[in-house]
Short mmCIF file of C-alpha atoms and ligand atoms in Angstrom, two decimals:
data_model
loop_
_atom_site.label_atom_id
_atom_site.label_comp_id
_atom_site.label_asym_id
_atom_site.label_seq_id
_atom_site.Cartn_x
_atom_site.Cartn_y
_atom_site.Cartn_z
CA MET A 92 -17.03 -8.25 -12.95
CA ARG A 93 -14.96 -6.59 -15.52
CA VAL A 94 -12.38 -5.04 -13.50
CA LEU A 95 -9.72 -2.46 -14.29
CA VAL A 96 -6.98 -2.76 -11.70
CA THR A 97 -4.36 -0.09 -11.78
CA GLY A 98 -1.00 -0.85 -10.20
CA GLY A 99 -1.56 -4.53 -10.48
CA CYS A 100 2.14 -5.36 -10.69
CA GLY A 101 2.85 -3.96 -7.43
CA PHE A 102 2.66 -5.63 -3.99
CA ILE A 103 -0.87 -5.03 -2.98
CA GLY A 104 -2.31 -4.97 -6.67
CA SER A 105 -0.57 -8.17 -7.70
CA HIS A 106 -2.30 -10.21 -4.69
CA VAL A 107 -5.58 -8.63 -5.50
CA VAL A 108 -5.40 -9.57 -9.34
CA ARG A 109 -4.71 -13.09 -8.58
CA ALA A 110 -7.63 -13.41 -6.09
CA LEU A 111 -10.12 -11.69 -8.67
CA LEU A 112 -8.91 -14.06 -11.49
CA ALA A 113 -9.31 -17.12 -9.06
CA GLU A 114 -12.87 -15.93 -8.30
CA GLY A 115 -13.69 -15.91 -12.06
CA HIS A 116 -13.53 -12.05 -12.68
CA THR A 117 -12.08 -10.51 -15.94
CA VAL A 118 -9.04 -8.37 -15.25
CA THR A 119 -7.19 -5.71 -16.91
CA ASN A 120 -4.04 -4.48 -15.23
CA LEU A 121 -2.78 -1.01 -16.12
CA ASP A 122 0.53 -0.73 -14.74
CA ALA A 123 3.50 1.90 -15.46
CA LEU A 124 6.22 -0.68 -14.42
CA THR A 125 7.90 1.78 -12.06
CA TYR A 126 10.70 0.58 -9.84
CA ALA A 127 8.13 -0.74 -7.41
CA ALA A 128 6.44 -2.99 -9.94
CA ASN A 129 7.42 -6.78 -10.28
CA PRO A 130 5.75 -8.31 -13.28
CA ALA A 131 6.89 -11.79 -11.90
CA ASN A 132 4.46 -11.19 -9.15
CA LEU A 133 1.79 -12.26 -11.84
CA ALA A 134 3.77 -14.91 -13.76
CA THR A 135 1.41 -17.70 -12.65
CA VAL A 136 -1.52 -15.77 -14.34
CA ALA A 137 0.25 -13.99 -17.08
CA SER A 138 -1.45 -16.25 -19.75
CA HIS A 139 -4.88 -16.72 -17.78
CA ALA A 140 -7.65 -16.37 -20.40
CA HIS A 141 -9.54 -13.62 -18.51
CA TYR A 142 -6.21 -11.46 -17.74
CA ARG A 143 -4.73 -8.63 -19.93
CA PHE A 144 -1.80 -6.54 -19.16
CA VAL A 145 -1.48 -2.89 -20.34
CA HIS A 146 1.75 -1.32 -19.95
CA GLY A 147 0.76 2.55 -19.38
CA ASP A 148 0.41 5.33 -17.09
CA ILE A 149 -2.74 6.35 -14.94
CA CYS A 150 -2.11 9.98 -16.05
CA ASP A 151 -2.37 8.99 -19.83
CA VAL A 152 -5.82 10.51 -20.39
CA PRO A 153 -6.92 8.67 -23.55
CA LEU A 154 -5.59 5.40 -22.55
CA VAL A 155 -7.23 5.65 -19.17
CA ARG A 156 -10.63 6.88 -20.70
CA ASP A 157 -10.59 3.73 -23.14
CA LEU A 158 -9.70 1.26 -20.36
CA VAL A 159 -12.36 2.56 -17.94
CA ALA A 160 -15.01 2.46 -20.81
CA GLU A 161 -14.44 -1.35 -20.96
CA ALA A 162 -14.84 -1.96 -17.28
CA ASP A 163 -17.55 -2.04 -14.72
CA THR A 164 -15.17 -1.64 -11.81
CA VAL A 165 -11.98 0.34 -11.51
CA LEU A 166 -9.83 -0.48 -8.47
CA ASN A 167 -7.02 1.94 -8.04
CA PHE A 168 -3.78 0.64 -6.35
CA ALA A 169 -1.61 2.66 -8.70
CA ALA A 170 0.53 4.93 -6.32
CA GLU A 171 3.82 5.93 -5.23
CA THR A 172 3.59 4.69 -1.66
CA HIS A 173 6.95 4.95 0.17
CA VAL A 174 7.13 7.92 2.77
CA ASP A 175 10.84 7.98 2.77
CA ARG A 176 11.03 8.59 -1.01
CA SER A 177 8.36 11.15 -0.79
CA LEU A 178 10.93 13.16 1.27
CA LEU A 179 13.48 12.98 -1.31
CA ASP A 180 11.27 13.59 -4.33
CA PRO A 181 7.69 14.60 -3.69
CA GLY A 182 6.83 15.89 -7.38
CA VAL A 183 6.20 12.28 -8.70
CA PHE A 184 3.79 11.66 -5.68
CA VAL A 185 1.79 14.58 -6.58
CA ARG A 186 1.75 13.44 -10.18
CA THR A 187 0.91 9.85 -9.72
CA ASP A 188 -1.14 9.88 -6.38
CA VAL A 189 -3.19 12.99 -7.22
CA GLU A 190 -3.07 13.80 -10.87
CA GLY A 191 -3.40 10.02 -11.56
CA VAL A 192 -6.64 9.82 -9.43
CA VAL A 193 -8.08 12.92 -11.29
CA THR A 194 -7.45 11.15 -14.50
CA LEU A 195 -9.31 8.23 -13.22
CA LEU A 196 -12.18 10.44 -11.94
CA GLU A 197 -12.44 12.10 -15.32
CA ALA A 198 -12.71 8.91 -17.08
CA VAL A 199 -15.29 7.76 -14.69
CA ARG A 200 -17.26 10.98 -14.87
CA THR A 201 -17.75 10.59 -18.66
CA THR A 202 -18.18 6.78 -18.71
CA ARG A 203 -20.86 6.97 -15.79
CA ASP A 204 -21.69 3.32 -15.32
CA VAL A 205 -18.40 2.32 -13.63
CA MET A 206 -17.75 1.92 -9.96
CA LEU A 207 -14.54 3.56 -8.68
CA VAL A 208 -12.75 2.01 -5.78
CA HIS A 209 -9.85 3.73 -4.57
CA MET A 210 -7.00 2.56 -2.15
CA SER A 211 -6.05 5.26 0.52
CA THR A 212 -4.21 4.95 3.76
CA ASP A 213 -4.62 5.52 7.48
CA GLU A 214 -1.72 8.13 7.05
CA VAL A 215 -4.22 10.70 5.89
CA PHE A 216 -5.05 11.32 9.51
CA GLY A 217 -1.74 12.04 10.74
CA SER A 218 -0.49 10.87 14.21
CA LEU A 219 -3.06 9.86 16.66
CA PRO A 220 -2.66 10.36 20.25
CA ALA A 221 -2.60 6.99 22.38
CA GLY A 222 -6.17 5.39 23.12
CA MET A 223 -7.48 7.04 19.90
CA GLU A 224 -8.78 5.58 16.79
CA ALA A 225 -9.77 7.26 13.50
CA ALA A 226 -13.36 6.60 12.42
CA GLU A 227 -14.18 7.03 8.64
CA GLU A 228 -15.27 10.58 9.12
CA ALA A 229 -12.23 11.89 11.13
CA PRO A 230 -10.63 14.90 9.76
CA PHE A 231 -7.36 14.75 7.70
CA ALA A 232 -4.11 15.95 9.34
CA PRO A 233 -1.23 14.40 6.88
CA THR A 234 2.07 15.48 7.56
CA SER A 235 4.37 13.73 4.89
CA PRO A 236 4.34 14.58 1.14
CA TYR A 237 3.26 10.88 0.73
CA SER A 238 0.06 11.17 3.15
CA ALA A 239 -0.54 14.80 1.79
CA SER A 240 -0.86 13.37 -1.78
CA LYS A 241 -3.19 10.64 -0.72
CA ALA A 242 -5.19 13.16 1.15
CA ALA A 243 -5.34 15.46 -1.87
CA ALA A 244 -6.52 12.64 -4.01
CA GLU A 245 -9.30 11.97 -1.50
CA LEU A 246 -10.37 15.56 -1.60
CA GLN A 247 -10.39 15.26 -5.40
CA ILE A 248 -12.58 12.25 -5.02
CA ARG A 249 -14.80 14.13 -2.53
CA ALA A 250 -15.25 16.96 -4.90
CA TYR A 251 -16.15 14.76 -7.93
CA ALA A 252 -18.62 12.67 -5.97
CA GLU A 253 -20.37 15.87 -4.79
CA THR A 254 -20.31 17.73 -8.07
CA TYR A 255 -20.92 14.95 -10.58
CA HIS A 256 -22.83 12.91 -8.14
CA LEU A 257 -20.52 9.85 -8.57
CA PRO A 258 -20.59 6.84 -6.09
CA VAL A 259 -16.70 6.16 -5.06
CA THR A 260 -15.65 3.80 -2.54
CA VAL A 261 -12.53 4.68 -0.45
CA MET A 262 -10.67 2.07 1.31
CA ARG A 263 -8.26 3.21 4.01
CA SER A 264 -5.91 0.34 5.09
CA CYS A 265 -3.31 0.24 7.95
CA ASN A 266 0.32 -1.15 7.09
CA VAL A 267 0.13 -4.13 4.82
CA TYR A 268 2.91 -6.89 4.82
CA GLY A 269 3.69 -10.14 3.28
CA PRO A 270 5.32 -11.97 0.33
CA ASN A 271 6.21 -9.83 -2.53
CA GLN A 272 6.50 -6.68 -0.83
CA HIS A 273 9.25 -4.26 -2.25
CA ILE A 274 12.31 -4.61 -0.07
CA GLU A 275 12.40 -0.64 0.57
CA LYS A 276 9.62 -1.17 3.15
CA PHE A 277 10.34 -1.53 6.79
CA ILE A 278 9.34 -5.38 7.20
CA PRO A 279 11.01 -6.94 4.11
CA LEU A 280 13.94 -4.48 4.56
CA PHE A 281 14.70 -5.75 8.09
CA ILE A 282 13.92 -9.41 6.98
CA THR A 283 16.39 -9.32 3.95
CA ARG A 284 18.82 -7.51 5.87
CA ALA A 285 18.61 -9.75 8.80
CA LEU A 286 18.89 -12.71 6.70
CA ALA A 287 22.38 -11.36 5.42
CA GLY A 288 23.50 -10.43 8.92
CA ALA A 289 23.38 -6.56 7.83
CA PRO A 290 22.51 -3.79 10.35
CA LEU A 291 18.81 -3.01 10.66
CA PRO A 292 18.23 0.93 10.49
CA LEU A 293 15.56 1.66 13.18
CA TYR A 294 14.53 5.09 12.99
CA GLY A 295 14.55 7.24 16.07
CA ASP A 296 13.72 5.49 19.50
CA GLY A 297 11.76 2.82 17.39
CA LEU A 298 8.56 3.27 19.71
CA GLN A 299 6.61 4.68 16.68
CA GLU A 300 3.30 2.53 16.69
CA ARG A 301 2.07 0.88 13.38
CA GLU A 302 -1.14 -1.24 12.84
CA TRP A 303 -0.19 -4.30 10.76
CA ILE A 304 -2.36 -6.47 8.38
CA TYR A 305 -1.16 -9.59 6.55
CA VAL A 306 -1.65 -9.39 2.92
CA ASP A 307 -4.21 -12.23 2.58
CA ASP A 308 -6.37 -10.49 5.25
CA LEU A 309 -6.20 -7.19 3.08
CA VAL A 310 -7.36 -9.19 0.06
CA ALA A 311 -10.18 -10.82 1.80
CA ALA A 312 -11.14 -7.18 2.95
CA VAL A 313 -11.23 -6.08 -0.50
CA ARG A 314 -13.43 -8.99 -1.54
CA VAL A 315 -15.76 -8.09 1.11
CA VAL A 316 -15.76 -4.42 0.19
CA LEU A 317 -16.17 -5.41 -3.66
CA ALA A 318 -19.07 -7.69 -2.83
CA GLY A 319 -21.23 -4.66 -1.45
CA LEU A 320 -20.15 -1.57 -3.42
CA PRO A 321 -22.80 1.15 -2.49
CA ARG A 322 -24.32 2.64 -5.65
CA ALA A 323 -25.60 5.90 -4.10
CA PRO A 324 -23.64 8.87 -5.14
CA GLY A 325 -20.98 10.03 -2.51
CA VAL A 326 -17.88 8.89 -1.03
CA HIS A 327 -18.28 5.49 0.70
CA ALA A 328 -15.07 5.27 2.99
CA ILE A 329 -14.33 1.92 4.74
CA HIS A 330 -11.34 1.22 6.96
CA ILE A 331 -9.28 -1.94 6.79
CA GLY A 332 -7.60 -2.46 10.25
CA THR A 333 -6.58 -5.18 12.39
CA GLY A 334 -6.26 -3.44 15.75
CA GLU A 335 -2.66 -5.13 16.05
CA ARG A 336 -0.55 -2.06 16.87
CA LEU A 337 3.01 -2.45 17.65
CA PRO A 338 6.04 -0.30 18.06
CA ASN A 339 8.64 -0.68 15.55
CA ARG A 340 11.37 -2.01 17.81
CA ALA A 341 9.04 -4.87 18.75
CA VAL A 342 8.45 -5.94 15.11
CA ALA A 343 12.38 -5.67 14.51
CA GLU A 344 13.15 -7.83 17.60
CA THR A 345 10.66 -10.49 16.29
CA ILE A 346 11.98 -10.42 12.73
CA CYS A 347 15.66 -10.96 14.20
CA ARG A 348 14.56 -13.89 16.24
CA LEU A 349 12.76 -15.54 13.10
CA ALA A 350 15.37 -14.68 10.69
CA GLY A 351 17.90 -16.42 13.16
CA GLY A 352 19.64 -12.94 13.54
CA ASN A 353 20.94 -11.32 16.66
CA GLU A 354 19.01 -8.28 18.09
CA SER A 355 22.47 -6.42 18.16
CA LEU A 356 21.77 -6.01 14.38
CA ILE A 357 19.25 -3.31 15.17
CA GLN A 358 21.03 -0.05 14.98
CA ARG A 359 19.36 3.26 15.87
CA VAL A 360 19.72 5.96 13.29
CA GLY A 361 18.46 9.41 12.59
CA ASP A 362 14.84 9.74 12.71
CA ARG A 363 12.46 10.09 9.55
CA PRO A 364 11.71 13.75 9.38
CA GLY A 365 8.22 14.53 10.38
CA HIS A 366 7.70 10.82 11.58
CA ASP A 367 4.20 9.98 12.81
CA ARG A 368 4.19 8.47 16.09
CA ARG A 369 0.98 6.39 15.89
CA TYR A 370 -1.79 5.32 13.43
CA ALA A 371 -4.89 3.54 14.44
CA LEU A 372 -7.99 2.74 12.62
CA ASP A 373 -11.57 2.01 13.72
CA SER A 374 -12.56 -0.77 11.47
CA GLY A 375 -15.95 -1.42 12.87
CA ARG A 376 -17.77 -0.80 9.55
CA LEU A 377 -15.87 -3.59 7.74
CA ARG A 378 -16.14 -5.96 10.65
CA ALA A 379 -20.08 -5.41 10.60
CA ARG A 380 -19.90 -6.81 7.04
CA GLY A 381 -18.41 -9.97 8.47
CA TRP A 382 -14.54 -9.40 7.90
CA THR A 383 -12.18 -10.28 10.72
CA PRO A 384 -8.48 -10.78 10.24
CA ALA A 385 -7.29 -14.44 10.07
CA VAL A 386 -3.67 -14.04 10.53
CA ALA A 387 -2.14 -12.58 13.72
CA ILE A 388 1.19 -10.59 13.29
CA LYS A 389 3.22 -13.25 14.94
CA GLU A 390 2.11 -15.88 12.50
CA GLY A 391 2.12 -13.39 9.57
CA LEU A 392 5.69 -12.42 10.33
CA ALA A 393 6.83 -15.93 10.51
CA LEU A 394 5.29 -16.66 7.15
CA THR A 395 6.73 -13.63 5.61
CA VAL A 396 10.30 -14.35 7.03
CA ARG A 397 10.01 -17.76 5.63
CA TRP A 398 8.87 -16.56 2.23
CA TYR A 399 11.77 -14.08 2.01
CA ALA A 400 14.20 -16.88 3.10
CA GLU A 401 13.01 -19.25 0.50
CA ASN A 402 12.32 -17.05 -2.34
CA ALA A 403 15.32 -14.92 -2.80
CA ALA A 404 15.07 -15.13 -6.49
CA ALA A 405 11.76 -13.13 -6.45
CA TRP A 406 13.17 -10.17 -4.43
CA GLU A 407 16.96 -10.12 -5.28
CA PRO A 408 16.37 -8.43 -8.74
CA ALA A 409 14.86 -5.38 -6.66
CA GLN A 410 18.55 -4.83 -5.30
CA GLY A 411 19.82 -3.53 -8.55
CA ALA A 412 21.51 -0.13 -9.23
CA GLU A 413 18.24 1.90 -8.68
CA PHE A 414 17.77 0.31 -5.13
CA ARG A 415 21.56 0.84 -4.22
CA GLU A 416 21.51 4.40 -5.26
CA TYR A 417 18.32 5.10 -3.22
CA PHE A 418 19.75 3.00 -0.27
CA GLN A 419 22.84 5.17 -0.13
CA ARG A 420 20.85 8.38 -0.14
CA GLN A 421 18.50 7.14 2.45
CA TYR A 422 20.80 5.29 4.66
CA GLY A 423 24.54 5.81 3.69
CA GLU A 424 25.06 8.83 6.12
CA ARG A 425 22.60 7.37 8.81
CA LEU A 426 24.31 3.93 9.03
CA GLY A 427 27.82 5.41 8.61
CA ALA A 428 27.13 7.89 11.52
CA GLY A 429 25.31 5.42 13.63
O1 DAU B 739 0.25 3.14 7.18
C1 DAU B 739 -0.22 2.72 5.76
C2 DAU B 739 1.09 2.98 5.05
O2 DAU B 739 2.07 2.17 5.41
C3 DAU B 739 1.02 3.04 3.51
O3 DAU B 739 0.00 3.96 3.27
C4 DAU B 739 2.32 3.41 2.81
O4 DAU B 739 2.05 3.33 1.47
C5 DAU B 739 3.23 2.35 3.44
O5 DAU B 739 4.52 2.61 2.95
C6 DAU B 739 3.18 2.33 4.83
O6 DAU B 739 3.87 3.61 5.49
P1 DAU B 739 4.92 3.53 6.51
O7 DAU B 739 5.80 4.68 6.57
O8 DAU B 739 4.15 3.29 7.97
O9 DAU B 739 5.70 2.19 6.25
P2 DAU B 739 7.34 1.96 6.35
O10 DAU B 739 7.58 0.30 5.85
O11 DAU B 739 8.10 2.89 5.62
O12 DAU B 739 7.77 2.11 7.83
C7 DAU B 739 6.94 1.47 8.82
C8 DAU B 739 7.65 2.05 10.05
O13 DAU B 739 9.03 1.54 10.17
C9 DAU B 739 7.68 3.38 10.14
O14 DAU B 739 7.30 3.87 11.39
C10 DAU B 739 9.13 3.84 9.80
C11 DAU B 739 9.99 2.67 10.39
N1 DAU B 739 10.99 2.53 9.71
C12 DAU B 739 11.05 2.32 8.30
C13 DAU B 739 12.04 2.04 7.55
C14 DAU B 739 11.92 1.83 6.25
C15 DAU B 739 12.33 2.38 10.15
O15 DAU B 739 12.40 2.37 11.31
N2 DAU B 739 13.49 2.14 9.59
C16 DAU B 739 13.27 1.83 8.15
O16 DAU B 739 14.46 1.69 7.51
#
């Protein structure tokens, strides 16, 4: 395959780029190198004969049109992804997550013979009551500016697929974790702070439930999806979930134990506004295609804690001025008040 990966310098994108190259595919990586990107994630493949990096924005219409025209498959991982940042600055989420997707759709519409595969999220369904799982056709009920932008992108995809008879595959994943994830996210934030003996800001009562997937299992799922892309016009949604659902407090306690910290590091702080209580995906469709997760959360957390402990040089640069300013805005008062 000749794959255009967008957002390939990010957490998920970089793991997928390496896997695609290892499988013999040709990869062009279009990445805007925002704060969340880390080109070092791809240092080992930077000079690979079948890899090309293009520094650019998915909202850049002529650039995207040219790159899409060279590809047979487009994998969209470019996005603003952090819910807390979407509460501080929603506009950039609308631009990248919605306008960016429309730019891709326009390019795909004019190119035609290219398969678009888009990464979405379980958050488009909003919070689910205990015992319920969202199937692929469940109604959207997003609650944060982030999840609303992802749902809006999906509606644009639906409109394009319907209007222009495009085949588009939409993957909706649960929470991903593992090596190279940006330190703003819950698991790496708590790991890096636990390693430093710093307080861990647990939002609200910490009983919110998330479904977790180790990044290698996510990559395996993406490979299964790519191996059987439906070519019929329409939206082909598929859920990537493990069924491993845990309250945040339990994850935080495990991290403390694994990082050699004390559970007293966990500090209850003011809740995230509009915080969804529970996500849960029905991933039967993917499992019917032969995929099952290989890494249980206990093992995945141990691997992840070890990686952050042994690879400080990979994530310490992310603790620069931009992050310190964000951290102060996001947690300064909360931790001070806590
Ligand atoms: O569910 C899939 C989604 O998972 C993705 O679509 C998003 O891009 C990704 O950011 C993630 O969203 P979450 O909001 O679930 O992830 P986050 O790591 O921000 O938070 C996980 C949980 O931990 C959530 O219930 C909020 C809580 N939390 C998070 C942070 C950063 C805390 O209690 N304290 C924190 O400091």
